């Protein structure tokens, strides 16, 4: 009889993630934080209203794939080359330090024997990926997005994502101890090299195909989705590489095509209407609070501290290497602190592959929430001193505005349509009256 | 290891349904037909690439709920009252005749003992719901949508959907023989009466809430979705009424709110990006061809004939009752022939509740495909003779254009955005060159 119970669960997830998302937004935090809180509340840790099911797991996996696809599409490869060396240096320093810092903290609580080493480095990987959206929002509000430091943050965050994916790929592939490490590395290299060769070709093919039509077509989004799913599948099936890596690369291939704004808009709708609420709720439903003892609290505190400090020092050091001023180096470091969905996505992957200890999930989520909360506060502080700014133009800045504009414009059109309809109805009504 | 195999299945579904959808579109048939063909090909009846799984079943159930929600939202209740009596009379005659005609044909092959009576009437219910989209397309192409007969078809098709839902509700609720028939009818009546009372209230609440904001907001679509899911759930859980009935009523409640175009657009995207391909593929995957023997072929032929003839005569008779000319009565009858998603959705419901004999599925699908193919052909024929037409204005006609316009406008905006970005990039490039 209760075969339709999942309808109610789904409704609950949609309402709760939106409700808490709106609340966190009110406090100038990203909606992700609210969605996570909703998941925690609904999950077994608090109310116990949601239960992990195979259905939710699969749907949340598709959600993750769509999120990574979008992340890839928003990574402007051409811009990556433009912003070039300094972004690369800043990002690399800002990835290496958290990687080893995270592994060190984990080893204090997890030991160093056998599988533990991989588990510790996995915690390090979790600390690598910056989630730049909150920084972008904060800088935009302050009108500091188009500054020298703002551009450096955006560029470095792009490279950061790619480096994080590489680190994830290596560690997940290495986790299967039954296979030869040399073979694993060979497969990873083969995957990236083949992706590069095939990617250039596929990118051109997509561009030509999509330009063949004068207008945007549904088929663009549908075929792009299928392409991404196949890429994810083959990454796992042929190369032993995580499916989310495949999805990210598929996104990279689609980025910089003429229709990418249309595609991103479609996937965003698919994501917020169904998939990403399920993902966040599912993450929340995996957290088990009773395991939080004194040791884990200490771990949480240390993890958060290390996450903040290693990013600020790593990126700041990278910025100094690139001859940024002390002030800008600090700003860049602070701008890279916040972690977000990518850390959660990677953690989710780690749990299903056994690389992530389940009791590390709650500390990780707390770390994500805390870094997200403090980043805008610290940003306001480090940007306060400046009186005059060298405003810099960059196309990346634009791209973040576009999808927003598109949504807004769609709204306007809906308004116009509704207005026209109302007017027509009145016309008809008057005509009927006359008769 | 094959835990990620469903990613590949999903990609296959997306590609195949789109591919065949585009092909059928080329032949002036709706994409639904192509999607069905894709499902048949991928399913166990042909290639056997897809298998019914719990995951696909649930996702396709959500897809059906979204389809019915959209159908409800597109049913303009105010217009229903406007188009009033004649639409009501035409639709009622066009529902009663197919209902009994279908039951009669089924009884020839299924007998009349015990459960068989319900199964036969279920076949009748399957024949009731007209799918007007193909007729709208055909009439629009011929420029006959805003004629007296065109308006009558649209109005009757709206009423038709509601009557079909009522018939479905009664028969599915009656299928559980363990309960008292009086109680069942009482519950159905309670459901509709409470829906009416609550609906008026909820409609006003939604309208006020959505008008509270100046712009369209994501939360409108998300909360509307959650509302629909809860309505569907409660219909099943409290009243024993099919969840799709609940979804349709939820759509009715949302219809005629100021933001309905925005909502419909969002659900359409969710639908074509993921849910409805899965639904059609899943329907196709339920068909088992080897059971098609001579008797079933005869059944298929009779079913299709009865579907066509009862609609034409039923609706035509209704139109004559309302004093339409002979020519217009024929046109209205022909315009109501085509069956589509609603018949399939109801069939799907019937299979899971045991009311629908599985071997009737293939004939039903063939009937849907055939009526869809012949409707535009016959329409061209019956509309050919007319030289001058009394063009009539109606707000329903507009509504069918709106969502299309909205999609088009979104495309234009994407173009503008892309263009602006390209220009910016060139600007940057030139600036860099100067430096």
Tab-separated table of C-alpha atoms in Angstrom, chain B:
chain	number	residue	atom	x	y	z
B	1	UNK	CA	30.564	-3.223	-10.316
B	2	UNK	CA	27.614	-2.545	-12.611
B	3	UNK	CA	26.012	-0.234	-10.077
B	4	UNK	CA	26.405	2.613	-12.555
B	5	UNK	CA	24.800	0.751	-15.489
B	6	UNK	CA	21.617	2.806	-15.140
B	7	UNK	CA	23.548	5.849	-16.313
B	8	UNK	CA	24.001	4.173	-19.658
B	9	UNK	CA	20.351	3.070	-19.776
B	10	UNK	CA	19.249	6.612	-19.110
B	11	UNK	CA	21.485	7.963	-21.883
B	12	UNK	CA	20.077	5.365	-24.261
B	13	UNK	CA	16.518	6.372	-23.370
B	14	UNK	CA	17.221	10.063	-23.871
B	15	UNK	CA	18.877	9.561	-27.245
B	16	UNK	CA	16.375	7.054	-28.604
B	17	UNK	CA	13.229	8.920	-27.547
B	18	UNK	CA	14.595	12.182	-28.943
B	19	UNK	CA	15.799	10.562	-32.168
B	20	UNK	CA	12.491	8.861	-32.924
B	21	UNK	CA	10.609	11.893	-31.664
B	22	UNK	CA	12.343	14.059	-34.243
B	23	UNK	CA	11.638	11.512	-36.967
B	24	UNK	CA	7.922	11.289	-36.195
B	25	UNK	CA	7.820	15.075	-36.029
B	26	UNK	CA	9.239	15.153	-39.557
B	27	UNK	CA	6.180	13.156	-40.601
B	28	UNK	CA	3.898	15.658	-38.833
B	29	UNK	CA	3.190	13.309	-35.943
B	30	UNK	CA	3.680	14.264	-32.294
B	31	UNK	CA	6.960	13.327	-30.649
B	32	UNK	CA	5.029	11.114	-28.236
B	33	UNK	CA	4.644	8.558	-31.007
B	34	UNK	CA	8.388	8.524	-31.606
B	35	UNK	CA	9.103	8.218	-27.916
B	36	UNK	CA	6.762	5.231	-27.746
B	37	UNK	CA	8.445	3.582	-30.713
B	38	UNK	CA	11.803	4.131	-29.012
B	39	UNK	CA	10.508	2.463	-25.876
B	40	UNK	CA	9.209	-0.501	-27.866
B	41	UNK	CA	12.529	-0.898	-29.668
B	42	UNK	CA	14.643	-0.692	-26.528
B	43	UNK	CA	12.306	-2.882	-24.466
B	44	UNK	CA	12.139	-6.658	-24.200
B	45	UNK	CA	9.788	-6.791	-27.197
B	46	UNK	CA	12.668	-5.977	-29.583
B	47	UNK	CA	16.252	-5.296	-28.556
B	48	UNK	CA	15.847	-6.097	-24.873
B	49	UNK	CA	18.294	-3.361	-23.865
B	50	UNK	CA	16.062	-1.972	-21.146
B	51	UNK	CA	14.634	-3.759	-18.203
B	52	UNK	CA	11.902	-2.600	-15.920
B	53	UNK	CA	13.445	-1.720	-12.618
B	54	UNK	CA	12.076	-0.296	-9.448
B	55	UNK	CA	14.125	2.834	-10.093
B	56	UNK	CA	12.690	3.394	-13.562
B	57	UNK	CA	9.171	2.621	-12.328
B	58	UNK	CA	9.309	5.234	-9.619
B	59	UNK	CA	10.908	7.856	-11.804
B	60	UNK	CA	8.304	7.212	-14.477
B	61	UNK	CA	5.551	7.558	-11.854
B	62	UNK	CA	6.929	10.985	-10.963
B	63	UNK	CA	6.998	11.714	-14.676
B	64	UNK	CA	3.328	10.804	-15.000
B	65	UNK	CA	2.461	12.995	-12.060
B	66	UNK	CA	4.242	15.935	-13.672
B	67	UNK	CA	2.467	15.278	-16.995
B	68	UNK	CA	-0.918	15.230	-15.288
B	69	UNK	CA	-0.042	18.328	-13.283
B	70	UNK	CA	0.775	20.142	-16.503
B	71	UNK	CA	-2.439	18.896	-18.108
B	72	UNK	CA	-4.335	20.293	-15.149
B	73	UNK	CA	-2.511	23.609	-15.308
B	74	UNK	CA	-3.353	23.953	-18.975
B	75	UNK	CA	-7.039	23.345	-18.264
B	76	UNK	CA	-8.379	26.840	-17.991
B	77	UNK	CA	-11.219	26.485	-15.466
B	78	UNK	CA	-12.534	29.975	-16.118
B	79	UNK	CA	-12.609	29.190	-19.822
B	80	UNK	CA	-14.395	25.927	-19.042
B	81	UNK	CA	-17.252	27.979	-17.684
B	82	UNK	CA	-17.061	30.399	-20.618
B	83	UNK	CA	-17.170	27.744	-23.322
B	84	UNK	CA	-19.850	26.330	-21.125
B	85	UNK	CA	-22.757	24.237	-22.163
B	86	UNK	CA	-21.832	23.241	-25.700
B	87	UNK	CA	-18.340	22.051	-24.713
B	88	UNK	CA	-19.922	20.106	-21.880
B	89	UNK	CA	-22.512	18.441	-24.134
B	90	UNK	CA	-19.997	17.585	-26.869
B	91	UNK	CA	-17.484	16.170	-24.389
B	92	UNK	CA	-20.062	14.153	-22.466
B	93	UNK	CA	-21.428	12.468	-25.601
B	94	UNK	CA	-17.846	11.933	-26.743
B	95	UNK	CA	-16.972	10.208	-23.482
B	96	UNK	CA	-20.047	8.011	-22.992
B	97	UNK	CA	-19.966	6.380	-26.412
B	98	UNK	CA	-16.267	5.351	-26.327
B	99	UNK	CA	-16.672	4.186	-22.729
B	100	UNK	CA	-19.402	1.691	-23.603
B	101	UNK	CA	-17.940	0.941	-27.031
B	102	UNK	CA	-14.577	0.051	-25.516
B	103	UNK	CA	-16.180	-2.079	-22.820
B	104	UNK	CA	-18.189	-3.924	-25.462
B	105	UNK	CA	-15.143	-4.721	-27.612
B	106	UNK	CA	-13.205	-5.869	-24.551
B	107	UNK	CA	-16.051	-8.121	-23.411
B	108	UNK	CA	-15.925	-9.966	-26.756
B	109	UNK	CA	-12.387	-11.107	-25.937
B	110	UNK	CA	-12.401	-11.086	-22.179
B	111	UNK	CA	-15.796	-12.480	-21.212
B	112	UNK	CA	-17.983	-10.972	-18.540
B	113	UNK	CA	-17.319	-12.965	-15.385
B	114	UNK	CA	-16.335	-11.347	-12.082
B	115	UNK	CA	-13.244	-9.134	-12.358
B	116	UNK	CA	-13.605	-9.179	-16.180
B	117	UNK	CA	-16.424	-6.606	-16.082
B	118	UNK	CA	-14.163	-4.055	-14.420
B	119	UNK	CA	-11.350	-4.896	-16.847
B	120	UNK	CA	-13.692	-4.323	-19.776
B	121	UNK	CA	-14.884	-0.977	-18.491
B	122	UNK	CA	-11.274	-0.063	-17.888
B	123	UNK	CA	-10.655	-0.513	-21.623
B	124	UNK	CA	-13.639	1.789	-22.113
B	125	UNK	CA	-12.056	4.395	-19.847
B	126	UNK	CA	-8.864	4.163	-21.886
B	127	UNK	CA	-10.804	5.241	-24.971
B	128	UNK	CA	-12.365	8.314	-23.373
B	129	UNK	CA	-9.544	10.852	-23.134
B	130	UNK	CA	-8.826	12.861	-26.283
B	131	UNK	CA	-5.315	14.186	-26.718
B	132	UNK	CA	-5.900	17.467	-28.422
B	133	UNK	CA	-2.299	18.556	-29.029
B	134	UNK	CA	-2.032	16.945	-32.467
B	135	UNK	CA	-5.331	18.535	-33.522
B	136	UNK	CA	-4.161	21.924	-32.292
B	137	UNK	CA	-0.940	21.601	-34.296
B	138	UNK	CA	-2.795	20.570	-37.433
B	139	UNK	CA	-5.430	23.298	-37.141
B	140	UNK	CA	-2.800	25.923	-36.438
B	141	UNK	CA	-0.889	24.945	-39.561
B	142	UNK	CA	-4.076	25.228	-41.617
B	143	UNK	CA	-4.973	28.518	-39.906
B	144	UNK	CA	-8.239	27.019	-38.644
B	145	UNK	CA	-7.595	27.080	-34.927
B	146	UNK	CA	-9.617	30.232	-34.306
B	147	UNK	CA	-12.749	29.018	-36.064
B	148	UNK	CA	-16.062	28.129	-34.473
B	149	UNK	CA	-15.336	24.423	-34.763
B	150	UNK	CA	-11.734	24.894	-33.601
B	151	UNK	CA	-12.897	26.592	-30.415
B	152	UNK	CA	-15.494	23.906	-29.815
B	153	UNK	CA	-12.796	21.219	-30.091
B	154	UNK	CA	-10.548	22.966	-27.587
B	155	UNK	CA	-13.370	23.526	-25.132
B	156	UNK	CA	-14.647	19.973	-25.412
B	157	UNK	CA	-11.138	18.548	-25.030
B	158	UNK	CA	-10.786	20.346	-21.710
B	159	UNK	CA	-14.043	18.926	-20.344
B	160	UNK	CA	-13.111	15.570	-21.821
B	161	UNK	CA	-9.970	15.374	-19.646
B	162	UNK	CA	-11.947	16.096	-16.500
B	163	UNK	CA	-14.616	13.502	-17.345
B	164	UNK	CA	-11.907	10.952	-18.154
B	165	UNK	CA	-10.318	11.550	-14.761
B	166	UNK	CA	-13.664	11.089	-13.032
B	167	UNK	CA	-14.247	7.798	-14.878
B	168	UNK	CA	-10.740	6.622	-14.001
B	169	UNK	CA	-11.175	7.555	-10.359
B	170	UNK	CA	-14.404	5.624	-10.050
B	171	UNK	CA	-13.099	2.503	-11.728
B	172	UNK	CA	-9.749	2.352	-9.915
B	173	UNK	CA	-11.375	2.959	-6.571
B	174	UNK	CA	-13.908	0.251	-7.287
B	175	UNK	CA	-11.207	-2.283	-8.142
B	176	UNK	CA	-10.420	-3.105	-4.530
B	177	UNK	CA	-13.189	-5.646	-4.028
B	178	UNK	CA	-12.434	-6.072	-0.328
B	179	UNK	CA	-14.118	-2.795	0.508
B	180	UNK	CA	-17.688	-1.694	0.491
B	181	UNK	CA	-18.739	-0.120	-2.813
B	182	UNK	CA	-20.789	2.484	-0.982
B	183	UNK	CA	-17.771	3.485	1.068
B	184	UNK	CA	-15.693	3.764	-2.115
B	185	UNK	CA	-18.215	6.049	-3.766
B	186	UNK	CA	-18.493	8.069	-0.591
B	187	UNK	CA	-14.732	8.540	-0.517
B	188	UNK	CA	-14.659	9.630	-4.162
B	189	UNK	CA	-17.413	12.139	-3.621
B	190	UNK	CA	-15.700	13.366	-0.470
B	191	UNK	CA	-12.474	13.759	-2.414
B	192	UNK	CA	-14.038	15.864	-5.147
B	193	UNK	CA	-16.149	17.968	-2.780
B	194	UNK	CA	-13.240	18.622	-0.435
B	195	UNK	CA	-11.025	19.368	-3.453
B	196	UNK	CA	-13.534	21.937	-4.616
B	197	UNK	CA	-13.720	23.661	-1.236
B	198	UNK	CA	-10.011	23.419	-0.495
B	199	UNK	CA	-9.151	24.188	-4.119
B	200	UNK	CA	-10.874	27.564	-4.154
B	201	UNK	CA	-9.077	28.462	-0.958
B	202	UNK	CA	-5.676	27.120	-2.084
B	203	UNK	CA	-5.988	28.823	-5.454
B	204	UNK	CA	-6.468	32.206	-3.786
B	205	UNK	CA	-3.641	31.536	-1.375
B	206	UNK	CA	-1.259	30.624	-4.227
B	207	UNK	CA	-2.310	33.652	-6.212
B	208	UNK	CA	-1.755	35.980	-3.302
B	209	UNK	CA	1.570	34.391	-2.373
B	210	UNK	CA	2.929	34.507	-5.915
B	211	UNK	CA	1.785	38.073	-6.464
B	212	UNK	CA	3.530	39.082	-3.256
B	213	UNK	CA	6.781	38.945	-5.242
B	214	UNK	CA	7.470	41.249	-8.123
B	215	UNK	CA	9.318	38.644	-10.206
B	216	UNK	CA	9.020	34.986	-10.914
B	217	UNK	CA	10.836	32.967	-8.289
B	218	UNK	CA	12.208	29.461	-8.281
B	219	UNK	CA	10.236	28.815	-5.127
B	220	UNK	CA	6.966	29.082	-7.075
B	221	UNK	CA	7.831	26.060	-9.152
B	222	UNK	CA	9.385	24.111	-6.281
B	223	UNK	CA	6.507	24.666	-3.877
B	224	UNK	CA	3.970	23.963	-6.642
B	225	UNK	CA	5.770	20.673	-7.279
B	226	UNK	CA	5.738	19.765	-3.592
B	227	UNK	CA	2.057	20.729	-3.381
B	228	UNK	CA	1.262	18.448	-6.298
B	229	UNK	CA	3.203	15.541	-4.788
B	230	UNK	CA	1.432	15.898	-1.470
B	231	UNK	CA	-1.944	16.125	-3.201
B	232	UNK	CA	-1.153	12.960	-5.153
B	233	UNK	CA	0.003	11.205	-2.026
B	234	UNK	CA	-3.040	12.181	0.008
B	235	UNK	CA	-5.418	11.217	-2.799
B	236	UNK	CA	-4.052	7.673	-2.558
B	237	UNK	CA	-3.517	7.532	1.181
B	238	UNK	CA	-6.729	9.104	2.467
B	239	UNK	CA	-9.263	8.647	-0.319
B	240	UNK	CA	-8.042	5.639	-2.272
B	241	UNK	CA	-8.116	7.820	-5.386
B	242	UNK	CA	-5.386	7.433	-8.043
B	243	UNK	CA	-2.364	9.677	-7.471
B	244	UNK	CA	-2.615	11.017	-11.042
B	245	UNK	CA	-6.117	12.274	-10.245
B	246	UNK	CA	-4.602	14.178	-7.341
B	247	UNK	CA	-1.900	15.594	-9.603
B	248	UNK	CA	-4.498	16.724	-12.143
B	249	UNK	CA	-6.567	18.453	-9.458
B	250	UNK	CA	-3.422	20.141	-8.114
B	251	UNK	CA	-2.843	21.402	-11.653
B	252	UNK	CA	-6.427	22.705	-11.850
B	253	UNK	CA	-5.900	24.600	-8.612
B	254	UNK	CA	-2.763	26.214	-10.028
B	255	UNK	CA	-4.318	26.976	-13.405
B	256	UNK	CA	-5.446	30.554	-13.935
B	257	UNK	CA	-3.000	31.894	-11.387
B	258	UNK	CA	-0.958	34.769	-12.756
B	259	UNK	CA	2.273	32.741	-12.725
B	260	UNK	CA	0.941	29.640	-14.427
B	261	UNK	CA	2.906	30.226	-17.634
B	262	UNK	CA	6.131	30.372	-15.651
B	263	UNK	CA	5.200	27.227	-13.752
B	264	UNK	CA	4.190	25.338	-16.888
B	265	UNK	CA	7.462	26.272	-18.559
B	266	UNK	CA	9.513	24.988	-15.621
B	267	UNK	CA	7.628	21.696	-15.462
B	268	UNK	CA	7.925	21.284	-19.192
B	269	UNK	CA	11.704	21.495	-18.947
B	270	UNK	CA	11.816	19.055	-16.045
B	271	UNK	CA	9.621	16.780	-18.096
B	272	UNK	CA	11.452	16.730	-21.411
B	273	UNK	CA	14.923	16.692	-19.873
B	274	UNK	CA	14.383	13.574	-17.794
B	275	UNK	CA	10.963	12.430	-16.700
B	276	UNK	CA	8.820	11.964	-19.784
B	277	UNK	CA	11.455	10.093	-21.839
B	278	UNK	CA	11.684	7.660	-18.937
B	279	UNK	CA	7.914	7.325	-18.788
B	280	UNK	CA	7.541	6.533	-22.488
B	281	UNK	CA	10.515	4.198	-22.514
B	282	UNK	CA	9.092	2.455	-19.465
B	283	UNK	CA	5.701	2.019	-21.155
B	284	UNK	CA	7.464	0.567	-24.174
B	285	UNK	CA	9.498	-1.716	-21.963
B	286	UNK	CA	6.262	-3.187	-20.562
B	287	UNK	CA	5.040	-4.402	-23.931
B	288	UNK	CA	5.618	-8.063	-24.674
B	289	UNK	CA	5.224	-8.787	-28.371
B	290	UNK	CA	5.249	-12.614	-28.532
B	291	UNK	CA	1.759	-12.623	-27.048
B	292	UNK	CA	0.420	-10.984	-30.204
B	293	UNK	CA	-1.636	-13.771	-31.770
B	294	UNK	CA	-4.439	-13.667	-34.312
B	295	UNK	CA	-7.070	-12.953	-31.722
B	296	UNK	CA	-5.140	-9.978	-30.394
B	297	UNK	CA	-4.632	-8.606	-33.892
B	298	UNK	CA	-8.396	-8.708	-34.379
B	299	UNK	CA	-8.829	-7.016	-31.001
B	300	UNK	CA	-6.386	-4.294	-32.033
B	301	UNK	CA	-8.240	-3.619	-35.273
B	302	UNK	CA	-11.645	-3.533	-33.538
B	303	UNK	CA	-10.344	-1.362	-30.718
B	304	UNK	CA	-8.960	1.201	-33.142
B	305	UNK	CA	-12.137	1.216	-35.225
B	306	UNK	CA	-14.331	1.648	-32.173
B	307	UNK	CA	-12.044	4.374	-30.835
B	308	UNK	CA	-12.410	6.337	-34.065
B	309	UNK	CA	-16.078	5.757	-34.773
B	310	UNK	CA	-17.408	6.303	-31.236
B	311	UNK	CA	-15.565	9.602	-30.908
B	312	UNK	CA	-16.710	10.944	-34.264
B	313	UNK	CA	-20.311	9.906	-33.714
B	314	UNK	CA	-20.387	10.827	-30.031
B	315	UNK	CA	-18.896	14.288	-30.422
B	316	UNK	CA	-20.660	14.897	-33.723
B	317	UNK	CA	-23.996	14.032	-32.130
B	318	UNK	CA	-23.227	16.335	-29.217
B	319	UNK	CA	-22.377	19.132	-31.650
B	320	UNK	CA	-25.651	18.612	-33.505
B	321	UNK	CA	-27.502	18.845	-30.174
B	322	UNK	CA	-25.859	22.248	-29.775
B	323	UNK	CA	-27.030	23.325	-33.229
B	324	UNK	CA	-23.735	23.206	-35.050
B	325	UNK	CA	-23.932	22.704	-38.817
B	326	UNK	CA	-23.418	19.190	-40.212
B	327	UNK	CA	-20.019	20.189	-41.544
B	328	UNK	CA	-18.879	21.621	-38.204
B	329	UNK	CA	-20.235	18.603	-36.308
B	330	UNK	CA	-18.113	16.341	-38.503
B	331	UNK	CA	-15.058	18.522	-38.011
B	332	UNK	CA	-15.481	18.536	-34.262
B	333	UNK	CA	-15.870	14.764	-34.210
B	334	UNK	CA	-12.755	14.245	-36.320
B	335	UNK	CA	-10.762	16.732	-34.246
B	336	UNK	CA	-11.446	14.692	-31.112
B	337	UNK	CA	-10.243	11.341	-32.517
B	338	UNK	CA	-6.619	11.399	-31.465
B	339	UNK	CA	-5.610	9.730	-28.202
B	340	UNK	CA	-2.295	10.263	-26.519
B	341	UNK	CA	-0.398	10.428	-23.260
B	342	UNK	CA	-3.460	10.355	-21.018
B	343	UNK	CA	-4.551	6.971	-22.399
B	344	UNK	CA	-1.036	5.642	-21.800
B	345	UNK	CA	-0.849	7.125	-18.314
B	346	UNK	CA	-4.164	5.552	-17.408
B	347	UNK	CA	-3.060	2.217	-18.873
B	348	UNK	CA	0.134	2.338	-16.845
B	349	UNK	CA	-1.948	2.963	-13.723
B	350	UNK	CA	-4.191	0.054	-14.678
B	351	UNK	CA	-1.306	-2.371	-15.016
B	352	UNK	CA	0.087	-1.565	-11.595
B	353	UNK	CA	-3.355	-1.920	-10.003
B	354	UNK	CA	-4.278	-5.104	-11.878
B	355	UNK	CA	-7.230	-3.545	-13.722
B	356	UNK	CA	-5.516	-3.661	-17.082
B	357	UNK	CA	-4.702	-6.978	-18.714
B	358	UNK	CA	-1.067	-6.788	-19.802
B	359	UNK	CA	-1.803	-8.237	-23.247
B	360	UNK	CA	-4.115	-5.292	-23.916
B	361	UNK	CA	-1.161	-2.903	-23.714
B	362	UNK	CA	0.245	-3.546	-27.183
B	363	UNK	CA	-3.177	-3.092	-28.874
B	364	UNK	CA	-3.732	0.079	-26.887
B	365	UNK	CA	-0.396	1.536	-27.962
B	366	UNK	CA	-1.101	0.675	-31.580
B	367	UNK	CA	-4.522	2.357	-31.249
B	368	UNK	CA	-2.871	5.498	-29.849
B	369	UNK	CA	-0.327	5.585	-32.665
B	370	UNK	CA	-2.936	4.978	-35.381
B	371	UNK	CA	-5.449	7.569	-34.146
B	372	UNK	CA	-2.608	10.051	-33.923
B	373	UNK	CA	-1.563	9.363	-37.481
B	374	UNK	CA	-5.003	9.546	-39.049
B	375	UNK	CA	-6.325	12.598	-37.205
B	376	UNK	CA	-4.316	15.239	-39.103
B	377	UNK	CA	-4.983	13.470	-42.399
B	378	UNK	CA	-8.745	13.417	-41.806
B	379	UNK	CA	-8.675	16.993	-40.507
B	380	UNK	CA	-7.136	18.230	-43.731
B	381	UNK	CA	-9.893	16.448	-45.594
B	382	UNK	CA	-12.854	17.783	-43.579
B	383	UNK	CA	-11.530	21.336	-43.521
B	384	UNK	CA	-10.723	21.426	-47.231
B	385	UNK	CA	-14.183	22.361	-48.518
B	386	UNK	CA	-14.490	25.595	-46.608
B	387	UNK	CA	-13.835	28.820	-48.445
B	388	UNK	CA	-14.801	31.456	-45.961
B	389	UNK	CA	-14.557	30.879	-42.242
B	390	UNK	CA	-16.083	32.738	-39.391
B	391	UNK	CA	-12.867	33.311	-37.475
B	392	UNK	CA	-13.565	33.454	-33.784
B	393	UNK	CA	-11.415	34.906	-31.089
B	394	UNK	CA	-10.851	32.803	-27.975
B	395	UNK	CA	-8.420	33.100	-25.083
B	396	UNK	CA	-7.768	29.343	-25.097
B	397	UNK	CA	-6.184	29.632	-28.487
B	398	UNK	CA	-3.746	32.167	-27.083
B	399	UNK	CA	-2.724	30.019	-24.216
B	400	UNK	CA	-1.431	27.343	-26.517
B	401	UNK	CA	0.878	29.888	-28.095
B	402	UNK	CA	2.261	31.322	-24.899
B	403	UNK	CA	4.541	28.584	-23.681
B	404	UNK	CA	5.927	28.289	-27.186
B	405	UNK	CA	6.658	32.022	-27.260
B	406	UNK	CA	8.327	31.802	-23.923
B	407	UNK	CA	10.730	29.126	-25.094
B	408	UNK	CA	11.486	31.111	-28.206
B	409	UNK	CA	12.145	34.247	-26.204
B	410	UNK	CA	14.513	32.403	-23.890
B	411	UNK	CA	16.406	31.357	-26.994
B	412	UNK	CA	16.633	34.907	-28.230
B	413	UNK	CA	17.986	36.045	-24.901
B	414	UNK	CA	20.578	33.300	-24.957
B	415	UNK	CA	21.604	34.521	-28.382
B	416	UNK	CA	21.896	38.087	-27.157
B	417	UNK	CA	23.934	37.000	-24.177
B	418	UNK	CA	26.279	34.920	-26.273
B	419	UNK	CA	26.669	37.731	-28.708
B	420	UNK	CA	27.467	40.181	-25.911
B	421	UNK	CA	30.027	37.788	-24.501
B	422	UNK	CA	31.727	37.258	-27.837
B	423	UNK	CA	31.922	41.009	-28.279
B	424	UNK	CA	33.384	41.457	-24.828
B	425	UNK	CA	35.963	38.806	-25.505
B	426	UNK	CA	36.970	40.555	-28.707
B	427	UNK	CA	37.218	43.841	-26.817
B	428	UNK	CA	39.473	42.240	-24.220
B	429	UNK	CA	41.546	40.618	-26.908
B	430	UNK	CA	42.064	43.920	-28.710
B	431	UNK	CA	42.906	45.633	-25.452
B	432	UNK	CA	45.465	42.966	-24.667
B	433	UNK	CA	46.969	43.354	-28.101
B	434	UNK	CA	47.376	47.097	-27.588
B	435	UNK	CA	49.179	46.527	-24.334
